[in-house]
Coordinates of C-alpha atoms and ligand atoms in Angstrom, one line a residue:
M21 CA 240.5 99.6 18.0
T22 CA 238.7 98.3 21.6
Y23 CA 236.9 100.8 23.4
L24 CA 236.9 101.2 26.5
V25 CA 234.3 105.3 28.1
A26 CA 234.2 105.1 31.8
N27 CA 231.3 106.7 32.3
W28 CA 231.5 108.0 35.8
K29 CA 227.8 109.7 36.6
S30 CA 227.6 112.1 39.2
H31 CA 230.5 110.7 41.0
S32 CA 233.8 112.5 42.0
N33 CA 234.3 116.2 42.3
N34 CA 237.5 117.8 40.6
T35 CA 240.0 117.1 43.8
Q36 CA 238.7 113.2 42.8
S37 CA 239.0 113.4 39.6
L38 CA 242.2 114.4 40.1
I39 CA 243.2 111.8 42.3
W40 CA 242.2 109.7 40.5
L41 CA 243.9 110.0 37.5
K42 CA 247.1 110.0 39.7
E43 CA 246.8 106.9 40.6
M44 CA 245.7 105.5 37.2
E45 CA 249.0 106.2 36.2
E46 CA 250.5 105.1 39.0
L47 CA 248.9 101.9 38.3
L48 CA 249.4 101.8 35.2
P49 CA 252.2 104.1 33.0
T50 CA 250.9 103.5 29.4
T51 CA 248.3 102.4 28.0
P52 CA 248.1 99.7 24.9
S53 CA 247.4 101.3 21.4
N54 CA 244.9 99.0 20.5
L55 CA 242.7 100.5 23.2
K56 CA 240.8 103.4 23.0
V57 CA 240.2 105.2 26.9
I58 CA 237.4 107.7 26.7
I59 CA 236.8 109.3 30.6
C60 CA 233.3 110.5 30.4
L61 CA 233.4 112.8 33.8
P62 CA 230.6 115.9 35.4
F63 CA 231.4 118.9 33.6
T64 CA 232.7 121.0 36.3
D65 CA 235.6 118.4 36.2
L66 CA 236.8 118.8 32.3
P67 CA 238.9 121.4 32.3
E68 CA 240.9 120.8 35.4
F69 CA 240.8 117.0 34.0
N70 CA 242.2 117.7 30.7
R71 CA 244.8 120.1 31.8
H72 CA 246.2 116.9 33.7
L73 CA 246.3 115.1 30.8
D74 CA 248.5 117.2 29.2
L75 CA 251.1 117.7 31.4
Q76 CA 251.4 114.3 32.0
K77 CA 250.0 112.7 28.4
T78 CA 248.2 110.3 29.6
P79 CA 246.8 108.9 26.1
F80 CA 243.2 108.8 27.9
F81 CA 240.4 110.6 26.3
V82 CA 237.7 113.5 27.7
G83 CA 234.3 113.1 26.8
A84 CA 230.8 114.6 28.7
Q85 CA 227.5 112.5 29.8
T86 CA 224.8 114.4 28.1
V87 CA 224.8 118.1 26.2
S88 CA 222.2 121.0 25.4
Q89 CA 220.2 119.4 23.2
Y90 CA 219.8 123.1 22.1
P91 CA 222.3 125.1 20.2
D92 CA 223.8 128.6 22.2
G93 CA 220.9 131.0 23.5
K94 CA 218.5 132.1 26.2
H95 CA 218.7 128.8 27.7
T96 CA 219.5 129.0 31.6
G97 CA 222.2 126.5 33.0
D98 CA 222.2 124.1 29.9
I99 CA 225.8 123.6 28.0
T100 CA 225.5 123.3 24.3
A101 CA 228.1 121.4 22.2
Q102 CA 229.9 124.1 20.5
M103 CA 231.3 124.9 25.0
L104 CA 232.3 121.3 25.3
S105 CA 234.6 121.2 22.2
E106 CA 237.1 122.9 24.1
L107 CA 236.5 120.2 26.9
V108 CA 235.7 117.0 24.5
T109 CA 236.2 114.6 22.2
Y110 CA 232.9 112.6 23.1
C111 CA 230.2 112.5 24.6
V112 CA 227.2 110.0 25.8
V113 CA 223.6 110.7 25.5
G114 CA 220.6 109.0 25.6
H115 CA 221.8 107.0 29.1
S116 CA 218.5 105.2 30.4
E117 CA 218.9 107.4 33.6
R118 CA 218.5 110.9 31.5
R119 CA 214.9 108.6 29.5
S120 CA 214.2 107.9 32.7
F121 CA 214.6 110.8 35.2
N122 CA 215.2 114.2 32.7
K123 CA 212.5 112.3 30.7
E124 CA 214.6 112.5 27.6
T125 CA 212.9 111.2 24.9
C126 CA 214.5 110.4 21.0
Q127 CA 213.7 113.6 18.9
E128 CA 215.7 114.9 22.6
V129 CA 218.0 112.6 21.8
A130 CA 218.6 113.1 18.2
Q131 CA 218.5 117.1 18.6
Q132 CA 222.1 116.8 21.1
T133 CA 223.4 114.4 18.0
K134 CA 223.0 116.4 14.9
L135 CA 224.3 119.1 17.5
L136 CA 227.9 116.9 19.1
L137 CA 228.2 116.2 15.4
E138 CA 228.3 119.8 14.3
S139 CA 231.0 120.6 16.8
N140 CA 232.9 117.7 15.6
I141 CA 232.6 115.4 18.8
T142 CA 231.6 112.2 18.8
P143 CA 228.2 111.2 20.3
I144 CA 228.3 107.7 22.3
I145 CA 224.1 107.4 21.7
C146 CA 222.7 104.7 24.3
V147 CA 219.6 102.8 23.0
D148 CA 218.2 99.3 24.6
T149 CA 216.4 97.2 22.5
P150 CA 212.6 99.1 24.0
Y151 CA 213.5 102.2 22.1
L152 CA 216.0 101.4 20.0
D153 CA 213.6 101.5 16.3
E154 CA 212.2 103.9 17.8
Q155 CA 215.2 106.5 17.8
I156 CA 217.4 105.0 15.5
K157 CA 214.3 106.6 13.4
E158 CA 215.0 109.4 15.0
L159 CA 218.0 109.8 14.7
F160 CA 217.7 110.0 10.4
V161 CA 215.1 112.1 10.4
Q162 CA 217.6 114.8 11.8
N163 CA 219.4 113.5 8.3
I164 CA 222.5 111.8 10.8
T165 CA 224.7 109.8 9.1
F166 CA 226.2 106.8 11.6
D167 CA 230.5 106.9 10.6
H168 CA 230.7 109.2 13.3
C169 CA 228.4 108.0 15.9
I170 CA 229.1 105.3 18.7
F171 CA 226.4 102.7 20.0
A172 CA 226.5 101.3 23.1
Y173 CA 223.7 99.0 23.5
E174 CA 222.2 99.6 27.4
P175 CA 220.0 96.9 28.8
I176 CA 218.2 98.7 31.7
S177 CA 218.3 95.8 33.4
A178 CA 221.7 94.9 33.5
I179 CA 222.7 98.6 34.5
G180 CA 224.8 98.8 38.1
S181 CA 222.5 95.7 38.9
G182 CA 225.8 93.2 38.4
Q183 CA 224.0 91.2 36.0
A184 CA 224.8 91.5 32.7
E185 CA 223.4 90.8 29.4
T186 CA 223.9 87.5 28.1
P187 CA 227.5 87.8 25.0
I188 CA 224.6 85.7 22.7
N189 CA 221.9 89.2 23.4
V190 CA 224.2 91.3 23.5
G191 CA 225.3 90.1 19.5
K192 CA 222.5 89.4 18.7
V193 CA 221.7 93.1 19.1
A194 CA 224.6 94.2 18.4
A195 CA 223.5 92.1 15.1
K196 CA 220.0 94.7 14.6
I197 CA 221.7 97.5 15.5
A198 CA 223.7 97.5 12.4
L199 CA 221.4 96.2 10.7
L200 CA 219.3 99.5 11.3
T201 CA 221.8 102.4 10.5
N202 CA 223.0 100.3 7.3
E203 CA 226.7 101.0 7.9
N204 CA 230.4 99.3 9.5
T205 CA 228.8 101.1 12.8
T206 CA 230.4 100.8 16.0
I207 CA 228.9 99.5 18.5
L208 CA 229.7 99.4 22.2
Y209 CA 227.6 96.9 25.6
G210 CA 227.1 98.5 28.7
G211 CA 225.6 97.1 31.6
S212 CA 227.9 95.0 35.1
V213 CA 231.0 94.8 32.1
S214 CA 233.4 93.6 35.1
P215 CA 237.2 93.1 35.0
E216 CA 236.2 89.0 35.0
N217 CA 233.3 89.5 32.8
V218 CA 234.3 91.8 30.0
L219 CA 236.1 89.7 27.8
S220 CA 233.4 87.8 26.6
F221 CA 232.2 91.6 24.7
T222 CA 234.7 92.8 23.7
E223 CA 235.4 89.1 21.9
L224 CA 232.4 89.0 20.2
P225 CA 232.1 89.3 15.8
G226 CA 229.7 93.1 15.8
I227 CA 231.5 94.7 19.0
N228 CA 233.9 97.1 19.3
G229 CA 234.4 97.8 23.3
V230 CA 232.6 97.9 26.7
L231 CA 231.1 101.3 28.4
V232 CA 232.1 100.4 32.5
G233 CA 229.9 102.4 35.5
T234 CA 230.4 100.9 39.3
S235 CA 233.8 99.8 37.8
S236 CA 235.4 102.9 36.4
L237 CA 235.2 104.3 39.5
D238 CA 238.3 102.4 41.8
P239 CA 241.2 102.7 39.6
N240 CA 242.4 99.3 40.9
T241 CA 239.6 97.9 39.3
F242 CA 240.2 100.0 36.0
S243 CA 243.3 99.8 35.2
K244 CA 242.6 95.6 35.8
L245 CA 239.6 96.4 33.3
I246 CA 242.4 98.2 31.4
K247 CA 245.0 94.4 31.6
T248 CA 242.2 92.5 30.4
I249 CA 241.0 94.2 27.5
Ligands
PGA4 P1 227.2 100.0 35.2 O1 226.9 101.0 34.7 O2 228.8 99.3 33.9 O3 227.0 100.4 36.3 O4 226.0 98.7 35.0 C1 226.7 101.3 33.4 C2 226.2 102.4 32.5 O5 225.1 103.0 32.8 O6 226.4 102.7 31.3

């Protein structure tokens, strides 16, 4: 199984997300069964997007882009894993933009991961080399078992820069993640993935797919990615 995860970040309101989906369905009436397409949307788009997927029987999965580090309770404005459990099967945690703009720490990401797993949502844990060891240590502190987790190696220098990491380095970091997690872990690569370079990552041993930001926003480019894989 190959994973293709779209991370829309803070793009697309409800109306725009439905237009995107309609265009995708026209461009790509079927999705290959060996490809798992996961669209990580803004919270506000989730209910309607889900409804439309159900109606059209489009075989995409839906994810969120972050989650509260707390369970339900007195945390004004937070969206908890329990709330998301009716809406998504996946959730990105620890994206470098949240680590940098929202000051999320490895401990918080480990707490989010634990709460997601308790709500039967698969966490997609983003990591980069400067804090890879610390992040995995914090996950062990929370007694996380990795068989229901996905890791995404996302070097900060490659995100949104048009300069993807070299497949050789991606392979090395994937091997390190596999070693540190002691499991047959699902590992993705993310950072300036395009239809032109995607196969150099998806065909690497130890890499199970890609996480894409910019290339997921335009239905033409995203459908090209799917066809290429
Ligand atoms: P990019 O973003 O594909 O635009 O580099 C990837 C990401 O931030 O997850």
